[in-house]
XYZ file of C-alpha atoms in Angstrom:
570
model
C 0.000 0.000 0.000
C 1.724 3.120 -1.160
C 2.122 5.421 1.813
C 1.555 9.148 1.517
C 1.139 12.192 3.687
C -2.233 13.671 4.602
C -3.888 15.935 2.056
C -4.131 19.400 3.644
C -7.662 20.146 4.732
C -9.037 16.728 3.805
C -9.188 13.377 5.532
C -7.253 10.672 3.727
C -7.042 6.986 4.695
C -3.784 5.724 6.117
C -1.875 3.704 3.542
C 0.442 1.019 4.800
C 2.075 1.079 8.181
C 2.110 4.486 9.884
C 5.191 6.429 8.846
C 5.956 9.783 7.351
C 6.410 10.262 3.624
C 9.948 10.737 2.283
C 11.301 14.222 1.969
C 14.210 15.596 -0.046
C 17.548 14.192 1.078
C 16.138 11.184 2.950
C 15.656 7.550 2.003
C 12.632 6.630 4.122
C 11.093 3.530 2.537
C 7.767 3.923 0.744
C 5.426 0.935 0.875
C 4.891 0.288 -2.841
C 2.083 -2.256 -2.761
C -1.686 -2.455 -2.519
C -2.810 -5.885 -1.318
C -6.244 -6.051 0.333
C -6.658 -9.178 2.396
C -2.946 -9.604 3.065
C -2.056 -10.150 6.716
C 1.302 -8.391 6.888
C 2.150 -10.314 10.061
C 2.451 -13.445 7.916
C 4.984 -11.858 5.527
C 8.334 -13.414 6.367
C 10.511 -11.160 4.258
C 10.455 -7.676 2.793
C 12.537 -6.375 -0.084
C 13.890 -2.869 -0.572
C 14.078 -1.485 -4.125
C 16.571 1.387 -4.257
C 16.684 4.107 -6.893
C 19.519 6.664 -6.825
C 18.983 10.396 -7.253
C 19.532 12.001 -10.629
C 23.303 12.365 -10.500
C 23.542 14.140 -13.880
C 21.871 17.229 -12.454
C 22.587 16.648 -8.745
C 18.942 17.239 -7.847
C 16.277 15.223 -6.029
C 16.838 12.442 -3.537
C 17.317 8.709 -3.494
C 14.066 6.733 -3.310
C 13.642 3.411 -1.522
C 10.523 1.308 -2.044
C 9.492 -1.527 0.266
C 7.590 -4.534 -1.093
C 6.551 -7.815 0.533
C 8.079 -11.079 -0.679
C 4.925 -13.106 -1.167
C 4.510 -16.845 -0.952
C 2.215 -18.429 -3.560
C -0.394 -19.183 -0.899
C -0.447 -15.529 0.171
C -0.933 -14.341 -3.401
C -3.700 -16.901 -3.862
C -5.458 -15.575 -0.756
C -5.221 -11.997 -2.064
C -6.621 -13.084 -5.423
C -9.576 -14.812 -3.780
C -10.180 -11.723 -1.645
C -10.341 -9.256 -4.534
C -12.394 -11.641 -6.698
C -14.942 -12.115 -3.905
C -15.034 -8.354 -3.340
C -15.716 -7.882 -7.041
C -18.626 -10.366 -6.928
C -20.126 -8.629 -3.922
C -19.707 -5.061 -5.150
C -18.149 -4.173 -8.483
C -20.152 -6.674 -10.527
C -23.375 -5.244 -9.084
C -22.882 -1.471 -9.301
C -23.911 0.465 -12.425
C -21.131 1.438 -14.787
C -22.040 5.071 -14.179
C -20.849 4.667 -10.579
C -17.558 3.141 -11.746
C -17.026 6.069 -14.122
C -17.812 8.550 -11.346
C -15.313 6.895 -8.979
C -12.536 6.956 -11.549
C -13.320 10.582 -12.373
C -13.136 11.613 -8.716
C -9.773 9.880 -8.309
C -8.444 11.505 -11.480
C -9.579 14.911 -10.221
C -7.420 14.399 -7.151
C -4.422 13.553 -9.313
C -4.997 16.763 -11.250
C -4.924 18.826 -8.056
C -1.328 20.081 -7.552
C -1.789 19.689 -3.778
C -2.953 16.090 -4.002
C -0.760 13.774 -1.883
C -0.818 11.193 -4.673
C 0.514 13.643 -7.215
C 3.010 15.218 -4.823
C 4.482 11.850 -3.918
C 4.616 10.774 -7.577
C 6.292 13.999 -8.685
C 8.821 13.702 -5.895
C 9.680 9.998 -6.353
C 9.230 9.230 -10.046
C 12.191 11.301 -11.324
C 14.575 9.191 -9.245
C 12.771 5.939 -10.094
C 12.468 6.511 -13.846
C 15.427 8.786 -14.520
C 13.189 11.361 -16.238
C 13.662 14.962 -15.231
C 11.181 16.499 -12.800
C 9.663 18.903 -15.398
C 8.941 15.922 -17.655
C 7.056 14.105 -14.899
C 5.221 17.265 -13.797
C 4.074 17.927 -17.367
C 3.493 14.399 -18.602
C 1.727 12.654 -15.741
C -1.299 14.957 -15.198
C -1.647 15.500 -18.939
C -1.941 11.757 -19.488
C -4.267 11.116 -16.540
C -6.611 13.887 -17.703
C -7.599 11.639 -20.622
C -9.479 9.467 -18.105
C -11.934 12.165 -17.047
C -15.580 11.111 -17.014
C -16.495 12.715 -20.349
C -13.738 10.781 -22.097
C -14.700 7.502 -20.428
C -18.284 7.925 -21.606
C -17.069 8.630 -25.135
C -14.936 5.507 -24.985
C -17.771 3.285 -23.768
C -20.271 4.705 -26.234
C -17.931 4.324 -29.195
C -17.156 0.693 -28.346
C -20.473 -0.601 -26.978
C -23.035 1.796 -28.420
C -25.002 1.619 -25.170
C -22.802 1.470 -22.025
C -25.794 0.073 -20.103
C -25.073 -3.315 -21.715
C -22.582 -3.648 -18.834
C -25.397 -3.363 -16.270
C -28.332 -5.374 -17.593
C -29.955 -6.855 -20.667
C -30.651 -4.086 -23.149
C -32.552 -4.083 -26.468
C -30.646 -5.187 -29.539
C -32.264 -3.070 -32.243
C -30.727 -4.655 -35.324
C -31.809 -8.228 -34.532
C -34.466 -7.877 -31.865
C -34.232 -9.361 -28.408
C -31.733 -8.287 -25.783
C -27.995 -8.556 -25.027
C -25.775 -8.107 -21.997
C -22.000 -7.736 -21.661
C -19.948 -9.414 -18.943
C -16.360 -8.615 -18.067
C -13.861 -11.107 -16.634
C -14.128 -11.944 -12.969
C -10.392 -11.321 -12.579
C -8.008 -9.538 -14.950
C -4.282 -9.969 -14.350
C -2.061 -7.107 -15.586
C 1.668 -7.316 -16.313
C 2.742 -3.681 -16.476
C 5.612 -2.021 -18.314
C 7.597 0.776 -16.713
C 8.985 2.719 -19.669
C 6.529 5.633 -19.331
C 5.071 6.846 -15.995
C 1.331 6.458 -15.586
C 0.771 3.762 -18.217
C -0.817 1.263 -15.766
C -3.785 3.628 -15.460
C -4.954 2.753 -18.991
C -5.040 -0.967 -18.306
C -6.624 -0.666 -14.861
C -9.290 1.826 -15.943
C -10.437 -0.279 -18.901
C -10.644 -3.433 -16.777
C -12.613 -1.622 -14.065
C -15.052 -0.332 -16.692
C -15.548 -3.995 -17.614
C -16.219 -4.624 -13.892
C -13.247 -6.936 -13.429
C -11.221 -7.378 -10.273
C -7.617 -6.438 -11.045
C -4.342 -8.026 -10.002
C -1.355 -6.011 -11.198
C 2.296 -7.004 -11.365
C 4.277 -3.754 -11.129
C 7.236 -3.232 -13.457
C 10.767 -3.406 -12.116
C 11.635 -0.160 -13.916
C 8.808 1.741 -12.223
C 7.018 -0.105 -9.382
C 5.402 2.890 -7.629
C 2.669 4.400 -9.788
C 0.407 1.332 -10.106
C -0.069 0.741 -6.344
C -0.303 4.494 -5.791
C -3.090 4.735 -8.374
C -4.917 1.797 -6.771
C -4.651 3.501 -3.385
C -6.093 6.723 -4.814
C -9.118 4.813 -6.139
C -9.592 3.225 -2.720
C -9.489 6.650 -1.087
C -12.492 7.651 -3.198
C -14.354 4.328 -2.950
C -12.997 1.874 -0.328
C -15.155 -0.978 -1.623
C -13.743 -0.532 -5.101
C -10.272 -0.524 -3.545
C -10.989 -4.009 -2.192
C -11.281 -5.198 -5.815
C -7.713 -4.143 -6.702
C -4.331 -5.615 -5.822
C -0.904 -4.474 -7.036
C 2.527 -5.693 -6.017
C 6.014 -6.241 -7.390
C 7.778 -9.546 -7.773
C 10.697 -10.524 -10.022
C 9.665 -11.196 -13.580
C 9.616 -14.884 -14.434
C 8.763 -16.058 -10.888
C 6.938 -19.153 -12.110
C 5.403 -20.081 -8.767
C 3.707 -16.697 -8.266
C 2.808 -16.249 -11.913
C 1.266 -19.720 -12.049
C -1.094 -18.627 -9.262
C -1.971 -15.418 -11.108
C -2.342 -16.899 -14.591
C -4.400 -19.895 -13.481
C -6.873 -17.830 -11.481
C -7.273 -14.959 -13.947
C -9.931 -14.991 -16.648
C -7.922 -12.523 -18.731
C -4.198 -11.700 -18.787
C -3.154 -8.294 -20.160
C 0.598 -7.903 -20.631
C 2.932 -5.155 -21.816
C 6.567 -5.668 -22.788
C 9.039 -6.928 -25.352
C 8.505 -9.848 -27.683
C 10.541 -12.285 -25.583
C 8.546 -11.454 -22.452
C 5.246 -11.803 -24.326
C 6.279 -15.192 -25.726
C 7.217 -16.395 -22.247
C 3.901 -15.293 -20.767
C 1.899 -16.684 -23.680
C 3.467 -20.102 -23.135
C 2.368 -20.128 -19.486
C -1.151 -18.701 -19.757
C -3.640 -21.575 -20.003
C -5.244 -21.782 -23.456
C -8.698 -21.343 -21.939
C -7.772 -17.860 -20.688
C -7.955 -14.678 -22.732
C -4.460 -13.307 -23.381
C -4.038 -9.726 -24.635
C -0.438 -8.784 -25.405
C 0.943 -5.337 -26.182
C 4.494 -5.826 -27.390
C 7.272 -3.682 -28.866
C 6.255 -1.304 -31.693
C 7.896 1.277 -33.966
C 6.629 4.734 -34.937
C 7.784 7.433 -37.334
C 6.938 10.885 -38.719
C 6.017 12.141 -42.197
C 6.479 15.798 -43.170
C 5.053 17.001 -46.453
C 6.440 19.821 -48.549
C 3.512 22.067 -47.529
C 4.841 22.158 -43.936
C 8.293 23.315 -45.060
C 7.696 26.917 -46.049
C 9.829 29.668 -44.568
C 6.897 30.701 -42.363
C 6.030 27.231 -41.066
C 9.315 25.326 -40.763
C 10.055 26.518 -37.208
C 6.640 25.350 -35.995
C 7.014 22.067 -37.853
C 10.443 21.479 -36.295
C 9.117 22.339 -32.812
C 6.289 19.817 -33.191
C 8.695 17.129 -34.357
C 11.059 17.895 -31.473
C 8.213 17.531 -28.973
C 7.425 14.075 -30.330
C 11.086 13.091 -29.937
C 11.723 14.705 -26.559
C 8.693 13.600 -24.561
C 9.783 10.641 -22.440
C 12.985 10.453 -24.485
C 11.443 8.201 -27.167
C 10.946 5.402 -24.638
C 7.306 4.853 -25.607
C 6.144 2.880 -28.637
C 4.407 6.043 -29.888
C 7.673 8.007 -30.201
C 9.292 8.504 -33.643
C 12.457 6.726 -34.685
C 12.826 8.825 -37.831
C 11.154 11.466 -39.983
C 10.536 11.099 -43.691
C 10.713 14.620 -45.149
C 9.371 15.368 -48.627
C 11.416 17.312 -51.121
C 9.865 20.200 -53.029
C 9.181 22.594 -50.167
C 10.765 25.982 -49.703
C 12.994 24.444 -47.025
C 14.945 21.374 -48.131
C 15.037 18.218 -45.958
C 18.704 18.834 -45.103
C 17.834 22.304 -43.799
C 14.907 20.830 -41.857
C 17.339 18.493 -40.081
C 19.249 21.569 -38.896
C 16.006 23.222 -37.757
C 15.047 20.059 -35.867
C 18.426 20.115 -34.114
C 17.778 23.689 -32.952
C 14.317 22.696 -31.699
C 15.755 19.755 -29.759
C 18.299 22.080 -28.176
C 15.427 24.260 -26.969
C 13.557 21.199 -25.694
C 16.659 20.217 -23.728
C 16.647 23.623 -22.070
C 12.996 23.317 -21.037
C 12.843 19.574 -20.292
C 16.319 18.053 -19.919
C 16.751 14.506 -21.074
C 16.606 11.845 -18.425
C 19.300 9.724 -16.849
C 20.954 7.110 -19.083
C 22.610 3.788 -18.391
C 26.206 3.378 -19.506
C 25.203 1.129 -22.411
C 22.678 3.709 -23.632
C 25.304 6.457 -23.605
C 27.736 4.172 -25.411
C 25.158 3.390 -28.111
C 24.682 7.102 -28.869
C 28.420 7.742 -28.997
C 28.985 4.755 -31.279
C 26.270 5.978 -33.648
C 27.716 9.471 -33.735
C 31.200 8.149 -34.489
C 29.890 5.979 -37.322
C 27.921 8.846 -38.867
C 30.866 11.244 -38.604
C 33.081 8.717 -40.390
C 30.510 8.260 -43.191
C 30.056 12.028 -43.562
C 33.755 12.449 -44.381
C 33.297 10.807 -47.781
C 29.535 11.040 -48.344
C 27.884 14.474 -48.781
C 24.486 12.777 -48.440
C 25.129 12.279 -44.709
C 25.271 14.928 -41.969
C 25.359 14.904 -38.194
C 23.878 17.451 -35.751
C 24.787 16.718 -32.127
C 24.510 18.459 -28.769
C 27.909 19.904 -27.854
C 29.609 18.354 -24.866
C 26.889 15.779 -24.159
C 24.677 13.119 -25.711
C 21.497 15.099 -24.944
C 20.210 15.036 -28.533
C 21.338 13.790 -31.927
C 19.941 14.349 -35.448
C 21.284 12.221 -38.300
C 20.545 13.335 -41.866
C 20.994 10.584 -44.438
C 19.547 10.104 -47.891
C 19.314 6.322 -47.665
C 15.504 5.966 -47.366
C 15.481 2.545 -45.684
C 13.743 2.470 -42.307
C 16.282 2.342 -39.459
C 15.373 2.031 -35.781
C 16.848 4.593 -33.404
C 18.930 3.924 -30.302
C 16.398 6.300 -28.659
C 17.046 8.906 -25.953
C 16.450 11.827 -28.335
C 18.385 10.330 -31.235
C 16.477 10.609 -34.512
C 17.066 10.347 -38.255
C 15.816 12.616 -41.041
C 15.425 10.932 -44.445
C 14.325 12.756 -47.607
C 11.804 11.318 -50.082
C 10.666 12.691 -53.428
C 7.016 11.849 -52.732
C 5.310 10.708 -49.524
C 3.453 8.129 -51.632
C 6.675 6.085 -51.749
C 6.879 5.742 -47.953
C 4.632 2.661 -47.489
C 6.931 0.585 -49.703
C 9.916 1.645 -47.587
C 8.168 0.387 -44.441
C 7.512 -3.141 -45.688
C 10.518 -4.742 -43.888
C 9.219 -3.562 -40.483
C 5.514 -3.787 -41.279
C 4.606 -6.111 -38.399
C 6.067 -3.711 -35.812
C 4.508 -0.437 -36.974
C 2.153 1.535 -34.765
C 1.926 5.339 -35.103
C 2.686 7.879 -37.816
C 2.808 11.582 -36.945
C 1.971 13.390 -40.185
C 2.152 16.995 -41.390
C 0.123 16.988 -44.629
C -2.953 18.862 -45.909
C -6.249 16.902 -45.645
C -6.570 15.534 -49.204
C -3.048 14.106 -49.227
C -3.347 13.019 -45.588
C -6.372 10.833 -46.351
C -4.602 9.142 -49.247
C -1.545 8.358 -47.126
C -3.675 7.232 -44.179
C -5.415 4.694 -46.420
C -2.052 3.282 -47.464
C -0.663 3.209 -43.929
C -3.814 1.623 -42.532
C -3.631 -1.140 -45.128
C 0.017 -1.633 -44.150
C -0.967 -2.295 -40.529
C -0.612 0.990 -38.635
C -3.259 1.515 -35.990
C -2.798 5.260 -35.499
C -2.167 8.269 -37.755
C -2.088 11.592 -35.910
C -0.963 15.187 -36.441
C 2.737 15.898 -36.014
C 3.360 17.114 -32.466
C 0.761 14.741 -31.013
C 2.484 11.379 -31.259
C 3.075 10.722 -27.511
C -0.452 11.893 -26.600
C -3.034 9.439 -27.985
C -6.754 10.093 -27.973
C -8.589 8.461 -25.041
C -10.451 6.270 -27.512
C -7.559 5.176 -29.721
C -7.443 1.537 -30.743
C -4.255 0.369 -29.042
C -2.525 -2.062 -31.412
C -5.637 -1.840 -33.576
C -7.935 -3.348 -30.933
C -10.729 -2.189 -28.688
C -9.937 -1.146 -25.133
C -12.951 -2.391 -23.168
C -14.772 -4.450 -25.780
C -11.889 -6.921 -26.082
C -12.382 -7.866 -22.426
C -16.087 -8.650 -22.709
C -18.178 -11.668 -23.502
C -21.825 -11.362 -24.519
C -25.077 -13.150 -23.755
C -28.035 -12.775 -26.137
C -31.671 -13.058 -25.123
C -33.312 -13.754 -28.450
C -36.785 -12.670 -29.476
C -39.331 -15.350 -30.486
C -39.009 -16.292 -34.155
C -41.036 -18.777 -36.192
C -37.979 -19.791 -38.223
C -36.733 -22.009 -35.425
C -39.962 -23.923 -34.609
C -40.255 -27.588 -35.465
C -43.883 -27.055 -36.489
C -42.924 -24.458 -39.090
C -44.761 -25.048 -42.347
C -44.348 -23.243 -45.633
C -47.772 -21.997 -46.808
C -47.267 -23.588 -50.219
C -44.602 -26.268 -49.894
C -45.870 -27.720 -46.626
C -43.790 -29.112 -43.814
C -40.140 -28.797 -44.940
C -41.365 -28.802 -48.549
C -43.176 -32.151 -48.237
C -46.937 -31.536 -48.344
C -47.860 -35.166 -47.752
C -44.839 -36.619 -45.997
C -45.832 -40.127 -44.879
C -45.223 -41.550 -41.428
C -42.358 -44.016 -41.463
C -43.630 -47.512 -42.286
C -47.027 -46.285 -43.410
C -48.520 -45.373 -46.766
C -50.867 -42.857 -45.172
C -49.888 -39.211 -45.272
C -48.633 -37.654 -42.049
C -51.527 -35.743 -40.405
C -49.318 -32.761 -39.687
C -48.236 -32.759 -43.303
C -51.819 -32.789 -44.525
C -52.740 -29.985 -42.164
C -49.729 -28.053 -43.243
C -50.681 -28.520 -46.881
C -54.065 -27.073 -46.243
C -52.908 -24.022 -44.337
C -53.237 -20.903 -46.421
C -54.544 -22.728 -49.559
C -58.026 -22.543 -51.143
C -60.291 -25.545 -50.599
C -60.251 -26.376 -54.289
C -56.513 -26.130 -54.670
C -55.071 -28.694 -57.049
C -52.746 -31.068 -55.210
C -49.130 -30.676 -56.153
C -47.019 -33.570 -57.306
C -45.280 -35.474 -54.574
C -41.618 -34.773 -53.978
C -39.190 -37.006 -55.874
C -37.849 -40.023 -54.115
C -34.487 -39.758 -52.400
C -31.701 -39.736 -54.944
C -33.881 -38.432 -57.778
C -33.816 -34.934 -59.075
C -36.963 -32.858 -59.344
C -38.005 -31.695 -62.838
C -37.477 -28.088 -63.654
C -40.536 -25.889 -63.236
C -42.476 -25.822 -66.494
C -40.479 -28.671 -68.023
C -42.173 -32.004 -68.888
C -41.357 -34.892 -66.569
C -38.823 -37.428 -67.788
């Protein structure tokens, strides 16, 4: 249970064992778990997860998180607790109440004085390595997409009538009624590359009225339990339906408990991790995987006039700088169309200037040694190529690896080493871009595009056919719409199963008789073993026919073909 300080002027529930929240310069452990039903007296061991301060800028403080080391039996007891709480409460409340609870919790996160937000803004820079301005800007902006009005738009767009989650509702197209049911328990395997991402998975599962068990990511184990605690502060009974904790990835004993008891498993991560989880989730369970993806930008010649190039470069720099390209929505490269007032090579220089400004406002986050080495190796290789090849140019931040722009005329798609390292590649016509993407087609996700509407629609058709699930304006790549189809799928609808209550229909009755052809087309079908006509067949023959109707010829015997209408019999 993530511990936090009291919200000034408001009563907040105690979270975890009584202790004060960490302050700058201290390393007081924060309880980074939310496990209703767990008797902490039975926990034999606790683990401390330590995250150093941001040494590059010598700001902030070290953060230490405390998590319980669970035994499989303890996790099983927690799972049974939250599933029973869901049956008793969440499965019975109207979806409007679930939306209202989420909205109230989100409103608290949007309050700068909220203890949840204050703790997150204080701890997440050390945990994630992102600078404090990045967290302060990115986290509330992302959580605002889960306000009530957006949740209603999401439910309406996917279900038509959100009340299908509450009761049987009319099914206008076919008659009768239908009702939607979410899983009893959804198990979430979170990724930690971008702060706040667990909110998306938890919110969608709660809208489906599922109890949620979350496995926090090693890279960022704090936000998920903190978000669960904030929901419990608004609605304690809903909080009993949520559990979040950290354990080492690949712990087969704990994950066997989670996977076997869950009705749906939702996982985020790389391809190897998804393959490992897929192999261990029972085939009878629903498995929804969100794995590694690639994104890119497209800039048309219309966005490269002398008046617009600075704005275009600033938008592209935002897409690169936000969360240092760590999300799947961030661009690896920009395809820039020739024919504008500003040439693609000059745009690369403008993008470098925009990234320098972004570094001033939101400094890049902390890097591992291997990440720094990858940037330096790339720069050295590009500098060597540029000596003999005028089609290659390098723009790099002086004295650091803060940002890097590589201009090269080879149009082949090339993945970036990330951390604000991006390529600019010229093309004669944006219509040629889909063919260039074919080698990485299965990994593509988002394209940020600067094109006028007629040309944008043509390109979007081509990119959609190629497999992209999102085309957005340049400068909007890291900020998806609340209703976007993540990996081309629905958000809530994919978790649901449906029950239909059909309207009465004569087509399914055994006693159905055609007014002319009789019962199943046999007006005088005899009873087996008898030469007399079947009474039901005779009655059926007479229904809807005049008394003096001329009897029709009997149906041909089995194996014979009936004569064509109007043709003489053979």
